[in-house]
CSV table of C-alpha atoms and ligand atoms in Angstrom, one decimal:
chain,number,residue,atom,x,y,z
A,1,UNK,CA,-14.0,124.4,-105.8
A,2,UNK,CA,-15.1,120.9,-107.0
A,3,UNK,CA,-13.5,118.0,-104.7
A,4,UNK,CA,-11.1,116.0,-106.3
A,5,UNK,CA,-12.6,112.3,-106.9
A,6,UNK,CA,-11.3,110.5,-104.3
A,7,UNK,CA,-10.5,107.4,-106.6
A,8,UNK,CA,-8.3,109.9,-108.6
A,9,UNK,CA,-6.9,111.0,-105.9
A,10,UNK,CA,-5.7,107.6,-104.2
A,11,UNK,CA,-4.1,106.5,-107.4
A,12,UNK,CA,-1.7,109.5,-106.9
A,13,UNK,CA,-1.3,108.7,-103.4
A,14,UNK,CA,-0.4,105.1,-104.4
A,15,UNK,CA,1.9,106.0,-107.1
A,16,UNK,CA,3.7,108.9,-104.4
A,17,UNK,CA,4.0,105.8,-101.9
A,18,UNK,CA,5.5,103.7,-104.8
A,19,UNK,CA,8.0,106.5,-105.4
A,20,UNK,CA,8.9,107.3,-101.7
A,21,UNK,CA,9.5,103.2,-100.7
A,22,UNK,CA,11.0,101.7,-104.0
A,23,UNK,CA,8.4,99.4,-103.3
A,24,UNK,CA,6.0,98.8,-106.7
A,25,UNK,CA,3.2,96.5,-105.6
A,26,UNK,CA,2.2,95.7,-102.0
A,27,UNK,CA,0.4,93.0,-101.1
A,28,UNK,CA,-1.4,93.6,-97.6
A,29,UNK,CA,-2.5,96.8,-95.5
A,30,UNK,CA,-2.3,96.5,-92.1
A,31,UNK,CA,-4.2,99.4,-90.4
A,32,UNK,CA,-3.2,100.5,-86.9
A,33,UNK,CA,-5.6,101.6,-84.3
A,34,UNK,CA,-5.6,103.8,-81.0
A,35,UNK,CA,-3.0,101.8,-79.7
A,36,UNK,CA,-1.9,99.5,-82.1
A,37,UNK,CA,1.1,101.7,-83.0
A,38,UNK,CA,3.6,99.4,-80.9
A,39,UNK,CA,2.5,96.6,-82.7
A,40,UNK,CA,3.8,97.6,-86.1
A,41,UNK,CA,7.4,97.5,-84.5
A,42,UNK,CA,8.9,93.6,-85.4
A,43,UNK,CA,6.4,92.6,-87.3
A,44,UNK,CA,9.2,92.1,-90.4
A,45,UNK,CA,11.7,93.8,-92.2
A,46,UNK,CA,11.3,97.4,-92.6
A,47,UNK,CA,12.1,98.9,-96.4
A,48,UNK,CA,11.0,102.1,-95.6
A,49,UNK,CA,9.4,104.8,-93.6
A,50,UNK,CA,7.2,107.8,-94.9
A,51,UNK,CA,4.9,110.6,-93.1
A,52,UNK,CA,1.9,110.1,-93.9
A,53,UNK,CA,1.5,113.7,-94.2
A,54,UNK,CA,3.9,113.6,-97.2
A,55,UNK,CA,1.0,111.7,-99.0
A,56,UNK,CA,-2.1,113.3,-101.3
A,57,UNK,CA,-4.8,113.2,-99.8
A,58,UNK,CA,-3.9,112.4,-95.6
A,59,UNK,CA,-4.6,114.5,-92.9
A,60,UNK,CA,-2.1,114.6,-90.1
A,61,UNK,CA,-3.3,112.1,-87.6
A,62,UNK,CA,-4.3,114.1,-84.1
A,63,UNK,CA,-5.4,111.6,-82.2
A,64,UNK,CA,-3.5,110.5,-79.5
A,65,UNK,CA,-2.1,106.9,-79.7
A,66,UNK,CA,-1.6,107.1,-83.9
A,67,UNK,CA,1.5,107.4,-85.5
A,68,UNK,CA,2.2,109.7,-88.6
A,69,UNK,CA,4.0,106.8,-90.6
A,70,UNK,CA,3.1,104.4,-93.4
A,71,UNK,CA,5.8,101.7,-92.9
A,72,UNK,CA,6.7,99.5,-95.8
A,73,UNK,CA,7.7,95.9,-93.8
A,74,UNK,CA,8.5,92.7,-95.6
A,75,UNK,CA,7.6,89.8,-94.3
A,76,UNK,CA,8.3,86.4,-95.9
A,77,UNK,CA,7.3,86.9,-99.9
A,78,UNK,CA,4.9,89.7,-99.0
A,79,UNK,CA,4.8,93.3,-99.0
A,80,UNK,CA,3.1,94.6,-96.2
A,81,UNK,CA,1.7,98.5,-95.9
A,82,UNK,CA,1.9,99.5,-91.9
A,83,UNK,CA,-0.7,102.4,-91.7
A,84,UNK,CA,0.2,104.0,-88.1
A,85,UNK,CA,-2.6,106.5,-88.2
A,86,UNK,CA,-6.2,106.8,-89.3
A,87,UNK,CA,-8.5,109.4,-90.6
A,88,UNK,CA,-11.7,109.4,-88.0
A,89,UNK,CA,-15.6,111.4,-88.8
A,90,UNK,CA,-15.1,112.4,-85.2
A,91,UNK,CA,-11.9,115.1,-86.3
A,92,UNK,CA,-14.8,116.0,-89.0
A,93,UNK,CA,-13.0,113.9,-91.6
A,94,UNK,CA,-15.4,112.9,-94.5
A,95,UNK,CA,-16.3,109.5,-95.4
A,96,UNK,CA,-13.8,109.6,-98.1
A,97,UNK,CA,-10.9,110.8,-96.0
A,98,UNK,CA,-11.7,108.3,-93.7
A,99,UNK,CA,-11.0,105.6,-96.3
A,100,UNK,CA,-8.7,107.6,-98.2
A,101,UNK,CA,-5.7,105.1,-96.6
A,102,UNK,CA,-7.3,102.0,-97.4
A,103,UNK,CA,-8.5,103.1,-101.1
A,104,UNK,CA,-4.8,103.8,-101.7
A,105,UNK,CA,-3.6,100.6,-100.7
A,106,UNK,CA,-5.6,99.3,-102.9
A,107,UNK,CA,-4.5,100.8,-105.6
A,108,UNK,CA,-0.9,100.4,-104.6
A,109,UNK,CA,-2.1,96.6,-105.1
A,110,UNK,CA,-3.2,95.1,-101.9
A,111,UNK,CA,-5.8,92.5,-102.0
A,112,UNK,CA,-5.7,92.0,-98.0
A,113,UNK,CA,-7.0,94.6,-95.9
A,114,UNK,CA,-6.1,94.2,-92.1
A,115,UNK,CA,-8.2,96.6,-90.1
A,116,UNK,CA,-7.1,97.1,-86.1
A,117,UNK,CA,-8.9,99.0,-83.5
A,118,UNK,CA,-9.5,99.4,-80.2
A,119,UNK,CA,-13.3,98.9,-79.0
A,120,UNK,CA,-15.7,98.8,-75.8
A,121,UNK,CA,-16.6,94.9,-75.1
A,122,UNK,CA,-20.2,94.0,-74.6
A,123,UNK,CA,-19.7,91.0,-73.5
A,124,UNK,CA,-18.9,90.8,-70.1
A,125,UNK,CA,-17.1,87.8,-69.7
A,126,UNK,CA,-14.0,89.1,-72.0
A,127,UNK,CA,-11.2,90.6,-69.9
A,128,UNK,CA,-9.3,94.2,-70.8
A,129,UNK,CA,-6.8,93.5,-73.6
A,130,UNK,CA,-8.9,90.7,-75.1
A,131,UNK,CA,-8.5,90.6,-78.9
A,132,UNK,CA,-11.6,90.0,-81.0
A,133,UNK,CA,-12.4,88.4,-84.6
A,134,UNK,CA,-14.9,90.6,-86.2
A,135,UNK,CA,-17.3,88.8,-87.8
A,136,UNK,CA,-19.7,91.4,-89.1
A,137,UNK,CA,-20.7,94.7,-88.6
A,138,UNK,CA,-23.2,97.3,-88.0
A,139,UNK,CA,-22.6,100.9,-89.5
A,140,UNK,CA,-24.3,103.0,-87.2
A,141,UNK,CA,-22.1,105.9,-88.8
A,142,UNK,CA,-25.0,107.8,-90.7
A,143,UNK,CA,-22.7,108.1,-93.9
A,144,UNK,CA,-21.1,105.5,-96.1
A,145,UNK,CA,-17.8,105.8,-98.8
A,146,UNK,CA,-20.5,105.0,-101.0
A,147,UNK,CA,-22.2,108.4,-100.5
A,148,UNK,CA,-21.4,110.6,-103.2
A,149,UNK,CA,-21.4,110.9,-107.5
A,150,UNK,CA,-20.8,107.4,-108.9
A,151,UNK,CA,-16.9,105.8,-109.0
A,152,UNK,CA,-14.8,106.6,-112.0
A,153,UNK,CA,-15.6,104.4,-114.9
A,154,UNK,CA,-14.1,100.9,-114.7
A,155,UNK,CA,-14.6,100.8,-111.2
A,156,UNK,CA,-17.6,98.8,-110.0
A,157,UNK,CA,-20.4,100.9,-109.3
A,158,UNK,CA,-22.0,102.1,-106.2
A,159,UNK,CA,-24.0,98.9,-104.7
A,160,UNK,CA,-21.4,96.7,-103.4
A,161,UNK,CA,-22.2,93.1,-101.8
A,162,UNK,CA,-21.7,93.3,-98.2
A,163,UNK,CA,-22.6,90.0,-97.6
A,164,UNK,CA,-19.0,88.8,-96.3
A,165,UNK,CA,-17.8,92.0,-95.5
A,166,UNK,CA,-15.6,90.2,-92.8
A,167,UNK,CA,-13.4,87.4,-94.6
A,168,UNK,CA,-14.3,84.0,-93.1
A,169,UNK,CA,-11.2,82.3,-94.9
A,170,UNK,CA,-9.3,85.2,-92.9
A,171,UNK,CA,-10.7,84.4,-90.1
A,172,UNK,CA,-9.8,80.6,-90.2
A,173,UNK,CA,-5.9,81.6,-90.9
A,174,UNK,CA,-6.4,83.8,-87.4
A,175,UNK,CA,-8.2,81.2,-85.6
A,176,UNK,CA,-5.5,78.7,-87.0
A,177,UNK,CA,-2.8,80.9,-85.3
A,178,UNK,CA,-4.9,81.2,-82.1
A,179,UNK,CA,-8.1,79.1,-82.0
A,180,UNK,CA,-8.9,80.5,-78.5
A,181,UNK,CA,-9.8,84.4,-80.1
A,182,UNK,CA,-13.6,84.7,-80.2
A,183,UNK,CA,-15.8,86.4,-82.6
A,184,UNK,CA,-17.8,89.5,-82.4
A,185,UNK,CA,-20.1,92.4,-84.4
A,186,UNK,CA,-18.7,95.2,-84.3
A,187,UNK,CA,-21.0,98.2,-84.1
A,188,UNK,CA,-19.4,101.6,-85.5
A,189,UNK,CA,-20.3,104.4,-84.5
A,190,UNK,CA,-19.6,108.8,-85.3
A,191,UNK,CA,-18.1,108.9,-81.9
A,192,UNK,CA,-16.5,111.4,-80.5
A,193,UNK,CA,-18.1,110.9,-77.4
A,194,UNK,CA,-18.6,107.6,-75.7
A,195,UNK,CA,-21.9,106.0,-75.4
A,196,UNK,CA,-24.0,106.2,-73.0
A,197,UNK,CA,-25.1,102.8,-71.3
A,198,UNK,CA,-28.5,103.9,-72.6
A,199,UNK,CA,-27.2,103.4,-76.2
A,200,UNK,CA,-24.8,100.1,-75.2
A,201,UNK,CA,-28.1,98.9,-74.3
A,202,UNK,CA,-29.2,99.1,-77.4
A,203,UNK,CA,-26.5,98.0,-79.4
A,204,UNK,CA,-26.3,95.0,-77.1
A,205,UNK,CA,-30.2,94.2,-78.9
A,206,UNK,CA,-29.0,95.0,-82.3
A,207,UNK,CA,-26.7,91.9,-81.3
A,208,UNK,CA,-23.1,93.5,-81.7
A,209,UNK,CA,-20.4,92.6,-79.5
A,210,UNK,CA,-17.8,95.4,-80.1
A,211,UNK,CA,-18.2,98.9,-80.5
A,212,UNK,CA,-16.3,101.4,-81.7
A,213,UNK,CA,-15.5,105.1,-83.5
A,214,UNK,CA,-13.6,103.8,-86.8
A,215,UNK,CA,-13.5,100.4,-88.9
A,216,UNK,CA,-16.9,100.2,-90.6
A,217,UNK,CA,-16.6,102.3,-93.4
A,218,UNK,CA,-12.9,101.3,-94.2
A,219,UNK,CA,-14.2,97.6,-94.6
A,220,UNK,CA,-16.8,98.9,-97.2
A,221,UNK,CA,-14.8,100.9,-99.0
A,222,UNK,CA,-12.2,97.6,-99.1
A,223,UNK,CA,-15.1,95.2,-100.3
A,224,UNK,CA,-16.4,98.1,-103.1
A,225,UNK,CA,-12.9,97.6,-104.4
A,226,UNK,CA,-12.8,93.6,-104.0
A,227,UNK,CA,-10.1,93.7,-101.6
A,228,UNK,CA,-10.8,91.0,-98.9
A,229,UNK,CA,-10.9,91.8,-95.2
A,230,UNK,CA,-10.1,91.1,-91.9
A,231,UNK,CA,-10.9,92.9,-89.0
A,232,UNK,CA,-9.6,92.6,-85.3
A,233,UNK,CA,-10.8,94.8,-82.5
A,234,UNK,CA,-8.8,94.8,-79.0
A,235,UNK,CA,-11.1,95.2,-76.2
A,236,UNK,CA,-9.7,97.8,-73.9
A,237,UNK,CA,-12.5,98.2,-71.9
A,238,UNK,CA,-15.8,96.8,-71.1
A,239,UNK,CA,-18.6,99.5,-72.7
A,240,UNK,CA,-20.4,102.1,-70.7
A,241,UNK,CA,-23.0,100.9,-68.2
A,242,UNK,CA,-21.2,97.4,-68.2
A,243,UNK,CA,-17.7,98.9,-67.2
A,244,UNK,CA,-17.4,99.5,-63.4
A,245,UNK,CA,-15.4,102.7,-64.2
A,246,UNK,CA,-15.4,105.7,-66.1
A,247,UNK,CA,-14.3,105.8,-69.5
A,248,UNK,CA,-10.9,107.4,-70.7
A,249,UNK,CA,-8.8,107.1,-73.8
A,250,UNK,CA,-5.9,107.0,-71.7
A,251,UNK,CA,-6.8,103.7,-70.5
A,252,UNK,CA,-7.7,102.5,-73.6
A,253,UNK,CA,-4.2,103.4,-74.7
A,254,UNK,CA,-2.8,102.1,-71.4
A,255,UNK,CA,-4.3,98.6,-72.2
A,256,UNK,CA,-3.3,98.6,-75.6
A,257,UNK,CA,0.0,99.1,-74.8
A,258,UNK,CA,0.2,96.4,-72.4
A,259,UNK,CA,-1.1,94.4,-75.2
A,260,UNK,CA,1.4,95.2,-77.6
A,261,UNK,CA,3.2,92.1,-77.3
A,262,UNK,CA,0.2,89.3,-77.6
A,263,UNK,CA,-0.9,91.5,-80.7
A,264,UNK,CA,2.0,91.6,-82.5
A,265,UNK,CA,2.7,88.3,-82.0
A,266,UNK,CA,-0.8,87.8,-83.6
A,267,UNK,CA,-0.2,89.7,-86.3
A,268,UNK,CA,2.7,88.3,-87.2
A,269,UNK,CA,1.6,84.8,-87.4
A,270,UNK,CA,-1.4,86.0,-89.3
A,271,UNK,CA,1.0,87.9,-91.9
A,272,UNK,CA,3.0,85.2,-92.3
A,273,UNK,CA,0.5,82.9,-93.2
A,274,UNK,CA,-1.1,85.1,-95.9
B,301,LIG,N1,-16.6,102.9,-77.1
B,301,LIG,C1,-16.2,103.4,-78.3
B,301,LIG,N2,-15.0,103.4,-78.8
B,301,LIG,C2,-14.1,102.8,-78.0
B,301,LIG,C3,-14.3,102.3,-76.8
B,301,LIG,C4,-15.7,102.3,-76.3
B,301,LIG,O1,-16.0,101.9,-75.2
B,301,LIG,N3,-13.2,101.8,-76.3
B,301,LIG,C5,-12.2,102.0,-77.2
B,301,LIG,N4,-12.7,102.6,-78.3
């Protein structure tokens, strides 16, 4: 059976979500990682709730710490798109239904693409719970939304300038809300597995700051589509090899959680400022 094309196939997403939340247009998706789930609650005004699952195109989210909702929020003038969950390579999701989510915000109109996660730090000055600007990125992924037959016709084609991947004028509106948050690369990996300090090693040479199992390609396929970005990675624990303990998702979600209230306040501001 020949695969749907995935542009095709967000459009009827998007048109679905439009159906199921009375909402026409949104303006800004705001995409929850491990841990971020918390965050979406009082951010604004919630229109309406749907399971992501009742959308073409997404897989039930499995991973712990992600919640099976888009949430349509207002906040001020703007329509914002709460993605609770995320499709990951590591479940042996493709590239495109790893982007699936942002690709149908897009064309259920947003021009702002938040992206959350939750990342190792390699810095080791920054504390647990730290949230991070990302400034760049390094797709260490092997695969790209870009792999694959070229886009429907009137979409732009394959080679996509990734030269501000990472919105500096996004950036600025964070830093204006916070001017202590710092700035880092965030390095995204297949994952599945943590690294090994071996590889945070080498990472730490490439020059990224962050690492992580999602984000990367979600930012590409937001820039192919001319939808500006910003990302925000909360540091829940120091990487392998720099971290004094062992590494476990359930302290990742832990510190997220314990988060919850500094980055929704964050977010907040941020939205509001849009
Ligand atoms: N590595 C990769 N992904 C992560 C980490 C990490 O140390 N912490 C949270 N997500």
């Amino acid at each position: 059976m020949e695969e749907q094309d995935p542009y095709e196939l967000a459009a009827e997403a998007a048109k679905v979500l439009a159906e199921a939340t009375g909402v026409e247009n949104h303006d800004v998706v705001l995409v929850l990682g491990s841990g971020w789930a918390a965050a979406a609650d009082g951010l604004g005004d919630v229109v309406a709730d749907v399971g992501l699952d009742e959308l073409p195109g997404f897989p039930a989210p499995t991973v712990l710490g992600h919640r099976n909702l888009a949430r349509s929020l207002k906040v001020g003038e703007k329509s914002v798109l709460v993605l609770g969950g995320r499709a990951h390579l590591y479940e042996g999701h493709s590239a495109a239904t790893a982007v699936h989510g942002v690709r149908t915000a897009i064309a259920a109109g947003c021009e702002t693409v938040i992206l959350t996660n939750a990342a190792g730090g390699l810095n080791p000055a920054w504390q647990d719970g730290q949230p991070v600007l990302i400034s760049d990125q390094l797709n260490l992924t092997g695969t790209s939304p870009m792999v694959g037959p070229a886009p429907s016709v009137g979409l732009p084609v394959h080679f996509v300038d990734l030269t501000e991947a990472y919105s500096s004028r996004l950036r600025d509106i964070a830093k204006e809300v916070d001017p202590s948050l710092p700035e880092g690369i965030y390095a995204g990996l297949l994952g599945g597995a943590f690294e090994t300090p071996a590889e945070v090693r080498m990472f730490q040479l490439l020059g990224a700051n962050l690492v992580g199992m999602s984000t990367v390609l979600e930012a590409i396929a937001a820039r192919h589509l001319g939808a500006e970005v910003l990302g925000i990675s909360l540091v829940t624990n120091a990487a392998a090899g720099i971290s004094e303990v062992e590494l476990d998702h359930e302290d990742v979600l832990t510190v997220a959680a314990e988060s919850g209230p500094r980055i929704m306040a964050l977010l907040r501001e941020i939205l509001e400022r849009l």
